[in-house]
Short mmCIF file of C-alpha atoms and ligand atoms in Angstrom, two decimals:
data_model
loop_
_atom_site.label_atom_id
_atom_site.label_comp_id
_atom_site.label_asym_id
_atom_site.label_seq_id
_atom_site.Cartn_x
_atom_site.Cartn_y
_atom_site.Cartn_z
CA UNK X 1 159.49 49.28 -46.67
CA UNK X 2 158.56 51.74 -49.44
CA UNK X 3 162.19 52.62 -50.14
CA UNK X 4 163.29 49.01 -50.36
CA UNK X 5 160.35 48.24 -52.69
CA UNK X 6 161.44 51.10 -54.98
CA UNK X 7 165.07 49.92 -54.90
CA UNK X 8 164.02 46.37 -55.82
CA UNK X 9 161.75 47.69 -58.57
CA UNK X 10 164.63 49.67 -60.10
CA UNK X 11 166.87 46.60 -59.91
CA UNK X 12 164.26 44.38 -61.59
CA UNK X 13 162.82 46.76 -64.17
CA UNK X 14 165.53 49.38 -64.71
CA UNK X 15 163.37 52.41 -63.83
CA UNK X 16 161.50 53.87 -60.87
CA UNK X 17 157.81 52.98 -60.33
CA UNK X 18 155.20 55.59 -61.23
CA UNK X 19 152.87 54.62 -58.39
CA UNK X 20 153.28 52.95 -55.00
CA UNK X 21 150.25 51.95 -52.93
CA UNK X 22 149.59 49.98 -49.78
CA UNK X 23 146.69 48.12 -48.16
CA UNK X 24 146.46 46.54 -44.70
CA UNK X 25 145.68 43.07 -43.46
CA UNK X 26 142.75 42.71 -41.06
CA UNK X 27 141.50 41.07 -37.90
CA UNK X 28 137.97 39.76 -37.92
CA UNK X 29 136.84 41.21 -34.59
CA UNK X 30 133.40 39.60 -34.43
CA UNK X 31 130.93 38.34 -37.03
CA UNK X 32 131.93 34.86 -38.14
CA UNK X 33 130.66 33.76 -41.56
CA UNK X 34 128.00 36.45 -41.39
CA UNK X 35 129.25 38.50 -44.35
CA UNK X 36 128.16 36.29 -47.26
CA UNK X 37 124.83 35.81 -45.46
CA UNK X 38 124.03 39.51 -45.79
CA UNK X 39 124.82 39.97 -42.10
CA UNK X 40 126.86 42.35 -39.97
CA UNK X 41 130.51 42.11 -39.04
CA UNK X 42 133.27 44.14 -37.41
CA UNK X 43 136.95 44.13 -38.30
CA UNK X 44 140.10 46.08 -37.62
CA UNK X 45 142.67 47.07 -40.25
CA UNK X 46 146.24 46.47 -39.12
CA UNK X 47 149.41 48.50 -39.36
CA UNK X 48 150.90 45.63 -41.38
CA UNK X 49 150.45 45.97 -45.12
CA UNK X 50 151.05 44.77 -48.64
CA UNK X 51 152.72 47.33 -50.92
CA UNK X 52 152.51 47.45 -54.68
CA UNK X 53 154.76 49.37 -57.11
CA UNK X 54 153.66 49.89 -60.72
CA UNK X 55 154.94 51.52 -63.89
CA UNK X 56 153.54 51.53 -67.42
CA UNK X 57 155.24 49.58 -70.20
CA UNK X 58 155.33 50.48 -73.87
CA UNK X 59 153.98 47.08 -75.02
CA UNK X 60 150.84 45.14 -74.04
CA UNK X 61 152.43 42.85 -71.47
CA UNK X 62 151.71 42.69 -67.74
CA UNK X 63 154.77 41.62 -65.78
CA UNK X 64 154.19 40.51 -62.19
CA UNK X 65 157.28 40.15 -60.02
CA UNK X 66 157.30 38.84 -56.50
CA UNK X 67 159.71 40.29 -53.95
CA UNK X 68 159.36 37.06 -51.97
CA UNK X 69 160.24 34.52 -54.65
CA UNK X 70 161.97 36.80 -57.16
CA UNK X 71 160.07 35.17 -60.04
CA UNK X 72 158.50 37.15 -62.89
CA UNK X 73 155.31 36.10 -64.66
CA UNK X 74 154.21 37.63 -67.97
CA UNK X 75 150.55 37.89 -68.98
CA UNK X 76 149.17 39.28 -72.22
CA UNK X 77 146.89 42.29 -71.72
CA UNK X 78 144.57 40.91 -74.38
CA UNK X 79 144.29 37.50 -72.71
CA UNK X 80 143.58 37.98 -68.99
CA UNK X 81 142.92 34.42 -67.91
CA UNK X 82 143.42 32.71 -64.59
CA UNK X 83 146.94 31.43 -64.00
CA UNK X 84 147.84 27.88 -63.05
CA UNK X 85 148.02 26.83 -59.42
CA UNK X 86 151.77 27.40 -59.01
CA UNK X 87 151.32 31.03 -60.11
CA UNK X 88 148.19 31.51 -58.03
CA UNK X 89 149.61 34.65 -56.36
CA UNK X 90 149.33 36.46 -59.71
CA UNK X 91 145.57 35.84 -59.85
CA UNK X 92 144.82 38.47 -57.17
CA UNK X 93 146.22 41.51 -59.02
CA UNK X 94 145.32 39.99 -62.39
CA UNK X 95 141.66 39.46 -61.50
CA UNK X 96 141.47 42.96 -60.05
CA UNK X 97 142.87 44.38 -63.29
CA UNK X 98 140.37 42.42 -65.37
CA UNK X 99 137.41 43.73 -63.35
CA UNK X 100 138.77 47.29 -63.33
CA UNK X 101 138.77 47.12 -67.13
CA UNK X 102 135.21 45.77 -67.05
CA UNK X 103 134.30 48.71 -64.82
CA UNK X 104 135.66 51.18 -67.37
CA UNK X 105 139.43 51.49 -66.86
CA UNK X 106 141.10 52.12 -70.22
CA UNK X 107 144.46 50.36 -70.55
CA UNK X 108 146.34 51.37 -73.69
CA UNK X 109 149.51 49.56 -72.54
CA UNK X 110 150.70 46.99 -70.02
CA UNK X 111 152.60 47.45 -66.74
CA UNK X 112 155.42 46.15 -64.57
CA UNK X 113 154.39 45.30 -61.03
CA UNK X 114 156.27 44.36 -57.89
CA UNK X 115 154.76 43.74 -54.48
CA UNK X 116 156.13 43.21 -50.99
CA UNK X 117 154.58 42.70 -47.59
CA UNK X 118 155.22 42.79 -43.88
CA UNK X 119 152.05 40.85 -43.11
CA UNK X 120 153.01 37.54 -41.50
CA UNK X 121 152.33 34.91 -44.15
CA UNK X 122 149.51 32.45 -43.58
CA UNK X 123 148.49 34.06 -40.29
CA UNK X 124 144.84 34.49 -41.29
CA UNK X 125 145.23 38.26 -41.64
CA UNK X 126 143.92 38.27 -45.20
CA UNK X 127 146.94 39.15 -47.24
CA UNK X 128 144.88 38.30 -50.33
CA UNK X 129 142.44 41.17 -49.72
CA UNK X 130 145.41 43.43 -48.98
CA UNK X 131 147.04 42.69 -52.32
CA UNK X 132 143.70 43.11 -54.10
CA UNK X 133 143.12 46.53 -52.59
CA UNK X 134 146.71 47.72 -52.99
CA UNK X 135 146.60 46.61 -56.65
CA UNK X 136 143.24 48.28 -57.24
CA UNK X 137 144.51 51.60 -55.85
CA UNK X 138 147.77 51.49 -57.81
CA UNK X 139 146.12 50.46 -61.10
CA UNK X 140 143.35 53.06 -60.84
CA UNK X 141 145.99 55.74 -60.24
CA UNK X 142 148.33 54.53 -63.00
CA UNK X 143 145.59 54.59 -65.66
CA UNK X 144 143.86 57.63 -64.22
CA UNK X 145 140.62 55.73 -63.56
CA UNK X 146 138.22 57.51 -61.19
CA UNK X 147 136.46 55.09 -58.85
CA UNK X 148 135.17 55.49 -55.32
CA UNK X 149 136.39 53.33 -52.47
CA UNK X 150 133.30 51.13 -52.39
CA UNK X 151 133.73 50.29 -56.08
CA UNK X 152 137.35 49.25 -55.50
CA UNK X 153 136.35 47.16 -52.48
CA UNK X 154 133.64 45.43 -54.54
CA UNK X 155 136.12 44.75 -57.36
CA UNK X 156 138.46 43.11 -54.82
CA UNK X 157 135.68 40.80 -53.69
CA UNK X 158 134.58 40.10 -57.25
CA UNK X 159 138.13 39.02 -58.06
CA UNK X 160 138.12 36.65 -55.09
CA UNK X 161 134.67 35.21 -55.90
CA UNK X 162 134.82 34.93 -59.67
CA UNK X 163 138.49 34.92 -60.65
CA UNK X 164 140.20 33.14 -57.76
CA UNK X 165 137.05 31.13 -57.03
CA UNK X 166 136.60 31.64 -53.27
CA UNK X 167 132.96 32.37 -52.25
CA UNK X 168 133.90 34.86 -49.51
CA UNK X 169 131.89 37.87 -48.37
CA UNK X 170 133.03 41.47 -48.28
CA UNK X 171 134.64 41.55 -44.82
CA UNK X 172 138.31 41.31 -45.80
CA UNK X 173 138.23 43.76 -48.70
CA UNK X 174 135.87 46.09 -46.81
CA UNK X 175 138.16 46.35 -43.79
CA UNK X 176 141.31 46.63 -45.91
CA UNK X 177 139.66 49.48 -47.82
CA UNK X 178 137.72 51.33 -45.11
CA UNK X 179 140.03 50.69 -42.12
CA UNK X 180 141.18 53.58 -39.93
CA UNK X 181 143.93 53.81 -37.37
CA UNK X 182 142.36 53.57 -33.91
CA UNK X 183 139.09 52.59 -35.52
CA UNK X 184 136.94 49.50 -35.90
CA UNK X 185 135.04 49.00 -39.16
CA UNK X 186 131.40 47.97 -38.93
CA UNK X 187 129.94 46.53 -42.13
CA UNK X 188 126.32 45.98 -42.96
CA UNK X 189 126.86 43.43 -45.72
CA UNK X 190 123.26 43.60 -46.96
CA UNK X 191 123.32 47.30 -47.76
CA UNK X 192 127.12 47.38 -48.11
CA UNK X 193 127.39 50.29 -45.72
CA UNK X 194 130.75 50.79 -44.08
CA UNK X 195 131.18 52.83 -40.89
CA UNK X 196 134.04 53.29 -38.46
CA UNK X 197 133.88 53.61 -34.68
CA UNK X 198 136.69 54.47 -32.27
CA UNK X 199 138.54 51.56 -30.75
CA UNK X 200 138.79 51.66 -26.96
CA UNK X 201 142.18 53.23 -26.25
CA UNK X 202 143.22 50.98 -23.37
CA UNK X 203 142.97 47.69 -25.27
CA UNK X 204 145.41 45.53 -27.18
CA UNK X 205 145.00 42.80 -29.74
CA UNK X 206 147.05 39.63 -29.56
CA UNK X 207 147.15 37.04 -32.27
CA UNK X 208 147.98 33.41 -31.62
CA UNK X 209 148.43 31.69 -34.93
CA UNK X 210 148.15 27.93 -34.56
CA UNK X 211 150.02 27.62 -37.93
CA UNK X 212 147.71 24.72 -38.55
CA UNK X 213 145.81 24.77 -41.81
CA UNK X 214 143.22 22.16 -42.59
CA UNK X 215 144.13 20.49 -45.88
CA UNK X 216 140.59 20.97 -47.16
CA UNK X 217 140.14 24.50 -45.89
CA UNK X 218 138.88 25.97 -49.19
CA UNK X 219 136.44 23.09 -49.68
CA UNK X 220 135.19 23.35 -46.10
CA UNK X 221 134.59 27.09 -46.45
CA UNK X 222 132.59 26.44 -49.63
CA UNK X 223 130.68 23.67 -47.84
CA UNK X 224 129.67 26.03 -45.01
CA UNK X 225 128.65 28.61 -47.62
CA UNK X 226 126.46 26.07 -49.34
CA UNK X 227 124.87 24.89 -46.04
CA UNK X 228 123.95 28.50 -45.25
CA UNK X 229 122.42 28.91 -48.71
CA UNK X 230 120.36 25.73 -48.17
CA UNK X 231 119.01 27.13 -44.90
CA UNK X 232 118.11 30.49 -46.42
CA UNK X 233 116.36 28.73 -49.31
CA UNK X 234 114.12 26.79 -46.92
CA UNK X 235 113.50 29.88 -44.77
CA UNK X 236 112.58 31.88 -47.89
CA UNK X 237 110.09 29.28 -49.17
CA UNK X 238 106.87 30.84 -50.33
CA UNK X 239 108.40 34.31 -50.69
CA UNK X 240 111.28 36.09 -52.38
CA UNK X 241 114.73 34.65 -51.77
CA UNK X 242 116.31 36.32 -48.72
CA UNK X 243 119.68 35.81 -47.00
CA UNK X 244 120.00 34.39 -43.47
CA UNK X 245 120.35 37.93 -42.16
CA UNK X 246 116.64 38.46 -42.75
CA UNK X 247 115.56 35.80 -40.25
CA UNK X 248 115.53 35.40 -36.49
CA UNK X 249 115.75 32.38 -34.22
CA UNK X 250 111.94 32.00 -34.10
CA UNK X 251 111.82 31.84 -37.90
CA UNK X 252 114.49 29.16 -37.79
CA UNK X 253 112.68 27.11 -35.11
CA UNK X 254 109.53 27.22 -37.25
CA UNK X 255 111.28 25.38 -40.12
CA UNK X 256 113.52 23.16 -37.99
CA UNK X 257 111.78 19.97 -39.19
CA UNK X 258 112.54 20.81 -42.79
CA UNK X 259 116.30 21.17 -42.16
CA UNK X 260 118.97 18.58 -41.50
CA UNK X 261 120.54 18.92 -38.06
CA UNK X 262 123.77 20.20 -39.64
CA UNK X 263 122.07 22.89 -41.73
CA UNK X 264 119.97 23.95 -38.73
CA UNK X 265 123.09 24.42 -36.58
CA UNK X 266 124.95 26.38 -39.27
CA UNK X 267 121.99 28.74 -39.63
CA UNK X 268 121.61 29.11 -35.86
CA UNK X 269 125.26 30.15 -35.60
CA UNK X 270 124.90 32.81 -38.28
CA UNK X 271 121.59 34.20 -36.97
CA UNK X 272 122.85 34.42 -33.38
CA UNK X 273 126.22 35.76 -34.50
CA UNK X 274 124.49 38.69 -36.19
CA UNK X 275 122.81 39.46 -32.87
CA UNK X 276 126.18 39.26 -31.10
CA UNK X 277 127.72 41.73 -33.55
CA UNK X 278 124.90 44.23 -33.01
CA UNK X 279 125.24 43.81 -29.25
CA UNK X 280 129.05 44.15 -29.43
CA UNK X 281 128.70 47.42 -31.33
CA UNK X 282 126.31 48.74 -28.67
CA UNK X 283 128.62 47.71 -25.81
CA UNK X 284 131.71 49.11 -27.52
CA UNK X 285 130.00 52.47 -27.89
CA UNK X 286 128.97 52.30 -24.23
CA UNK X 287 132.55 51.48 -23.19
CA UNK X 288 131.63 48.07 -21.76
CA UNK X 289 134.71 46.14 -22.87
CA UNK X 290 134.12 43.27 -20.42
CA UNK X 291 130.72 42.77 -22.03
CA UNK X 292 132.32 42.78 -25.49
CA UNK X 293 134.85 40.18 -24.30
CA UNK X 294 132.03 37.84 -23.23
CA UNK X 295 130.52 38.12 -26.72
CA UNK X 296 133.90 37.23 -28.27
CA UNK X 297 133.99 34.07 -26.15
CA UNK X 298 130.37 33.25 -27.03
CA UNK X 299 131.18 33.67 -30.72
CA UNK X 300 133.98 31.14 -30.41
CA UNK X 301 131.76 28.72 -28.51
CA UNK X 302 129.24 28.90 -31.32
CA UNK X 303 131.95 28.26 -33.93
CA UNK X 304 133.06 25.29 -31.90
CA UNK X 305 129.63 23.72 -31.37
CA UNK X 306 127.31 24.95 -34.10
CA UNK X 307 129.35 26.03 -37.10
CA UNK X 308 132.12 23.49 -36.47
CA UNK X 309 134.82 25.60 -38.07
CA UNK X 310 137.15 25.48 -35.08
CA UNK X 311 139.68 22.76 -34.32
CA UNK X 312 141.44 21.31 -31.29
CA UNK X 313 144.35 23.75 -31.54
CA UNK X 314 142.15 26.87 -31.74
CA UNK X 315 139.89 25.65 -28.92
CA UNK X 316 142.94 25.02 -26.76
CA UNK X 317 144.32 28.50 -27.47
CA UNK X 318 140.99 30.15 -26.66
CA UNK X 319 140.56 28.08 -23.47
CA UNK X 320 144.11 28.82 -22.34
CA UNK X 321 144.24 32.53 -23.08
CA UNK X 322 140.73 33.45 -21.96
CA UNK X 323 141.39 32.34 -18.38
CA UNK X 324 144.41 34.62 -18.04
CA UNK X 325 144.48 37.92 -16.22
CA UNK X 326 143.94 40.96 -18.40
CA UNK X 327 142.11 39.08 -21.16
CA UNK X 328 138.61 40.32 -22.01
CA UNK X 329 137.85 37.58 -24.52
CA UNK X 330 139.18 35.46 -27.35
CA UNK X 331 137.87 33.78 -30.47
CA UNK X 332 138.95 32.31 -33.74
CA UNK X 333 139.32 35.08 -36.29
CA UNK X 334 138.55 34.47 -39.98
CA UNK X 335 137.36 31.45 -41.91
CA UNK X 336 138.46 28.88 -39.31
CA UNK X 337 139.56 25.23 -39.76
CA UNK X 338 142.96 26.29 -38.40
CA UNK X 339 144.47 29.74 -38.56
CA UNK X 340 144.55 32.22 -35.72
CA UNK X 341 142.91 33.12 -32.43
CA UNK X 342 142.48 36.78 -31.56
CA UNK X 343 142.50 37.92 -27.94
CA UNK X 344 141.33 41.31 -26.76
CA UNK X 345 143.29 42.29 -23.66
CA UNK X 346 143.90 45.24 -21.40
CA UNK X 347 147.30 46.91 -21.30
CA UNK X 348 148.58 44.75 -18.46
CA UNK X 349 148.72 41.65 -20.68
CA UNK X 350 152.38 41.36 -21.62
CA UNK X 351 154.73 39.50 -23.92
CA UNK X 352 155.58 37.34 -20.93
CA UNK X 353 151.93 36.33 -20.60
CA UNK X 354 151.77 35.60 -24.32
CA UNK X 355 154.93 33.49 -24.05
CA UNK X 356 153.30 31.53 -21.25
CA UNK X 357 150.40 30.68 -23.58
CA UNK X 358 152.95 29.58 -26.19
CA UNK X 359 154.69 27.28 -23.75
CA UNK X 360 151.47 25.64 -22.59
CA UNK X 361 150.50 25.17 -26.24
CA UNK X 362 153.91 23.72 -27.08
CA UNK X 363 153.65 21.21 -24.23
CA UNK X 364 150.45 19.89 -25.79
CA UNK X 365 151.06 20.15 -29.52
CA UNK X 366 154.85 19.96 -29.74
CA UNK X 367 155.35 23.31 -31.41
CA UNK X 368 154.90 26.95 -30.58
CA UNK X 369 152.16 29.09 -32.12
CA UNK X 370 153.19 32.29 -33.91
CA UNK X 371 152.36 35.05 -31.42
CA UNK X 372 152.27 38.79 -31.90
CA UNK X 373 150.46 41.87 -30.79
CA UNK X 374 149.20 44.22 -33.45
CA UNK X 375 148.08 47.78 -33.76
CA UNK X 376 145.35 49.21 -35.95
CA UNK X 377 146.22 51.00 -39.16
CA UNK X 378 144.72 52.95 -42.05
CA UNK X 379 142.94 51.52 -45.07
CA UNK X 380 144.31 51.25 -48.60
CA UNK X 381 145.94 54.29 -50.20
CA UNK X 382 148.45 55.51 -52.72
CA UNK X 383 151.59 56.53 -50.84
C1 GLA O 1 137.20 34.57 -44.51
C2 GLA O 1 136.46 35.24 -45.66
C3 GLA O 1 135.52 36.33 -45.16
C4 GLA O 1 134.61 35.83 -44.04
C5 GLA O 1 135.43 35.07 -42.98
C6 GLA O 1 134.56 34.38 -41.97
O1 GLA O 1 138.08 35.48 -43.92
O2 GLA O 1 137.36 35.76 -46.59
O3 GLA O 1 134.77 36.86 -46.22
O4 GLA O 1 133.59 35.02 -44.57
O5 GLA O 1 136.27 34.09 -43.57
O6 GLA O 1 133.80 35.28 -41.26
#
């Protein structure tokens, strides 16, 4: 992929890039909507990545080219403002560049940029975080800006929150930055501590992408975010403002009368999900994969009933796959409202088994899900 990116760069810009970087997509292993509530979450970086090639220009223009569409967008270095909807893909590297400058990067000239990817599009594997992290690494290198990994991860999230306008937590950028091959990233989102633990060697991940995307997915994510904030506000009453992470189920029961039923259920999901993540970490370290699988299923059940960010297609995929031989557990992975189901399986689960799930799904919904198995990979780097 690197060679073909360089070849395309030369064709488009007439010279070789000075820097090439890459950053992986991620699976949300467990910890659903816990990140922006100061909670805990685990994710796995994949061996599928976004790559970015960059070279300095002599003027003050930033040229963004897309390998996918072939289009080129020019932005003035002295006017880094959000691009219109049709050029939304530019906002990820552009926002990252803006916040790198705010963090101290000195840009005396513009750049040419080309990206490419082997991350399946729209599969809920967070290609946006991957492009943010790959851009951050390439830009920091190109302008010789010294920043540690956590700073680059935070800049990726800042871009998403304040430039793109999506109120996400730090899961996607954290895993894309701190991921390790054969490792699982554990994030404490309150302290922003990132640690990696070994993945059990005899397991596989399968992704079943429903290819369904709720039309209002961004609005629904923001709505869940706001419901969680309402709950933490009520729970914090009389003291300093604290995120949902700081409370347990007893605290929640004590204020139940002050919350609407919806807000109560959202908060219950997040509080219990934090407990599941802590338990999953303990069981993973103890080698109890069956126990971990049960927690994955419980997480999905809670999404289905309490957080209501699942949908018929995802529920059907989880129900179908989790009864099959060799499957430890399955759950929706990521924001929800469509997207993908992740299944953790042993090595006996085969492509044939996955195809069987596809067929059963097709009989019900009239089309096949996108199915693939994926391996873990390393976090963002210059290559
Ligand atoms: C999306 C967001 C993440 C996280 C998950 C849900 O992937 O980008 O920050 O909130 O949804 O857990």
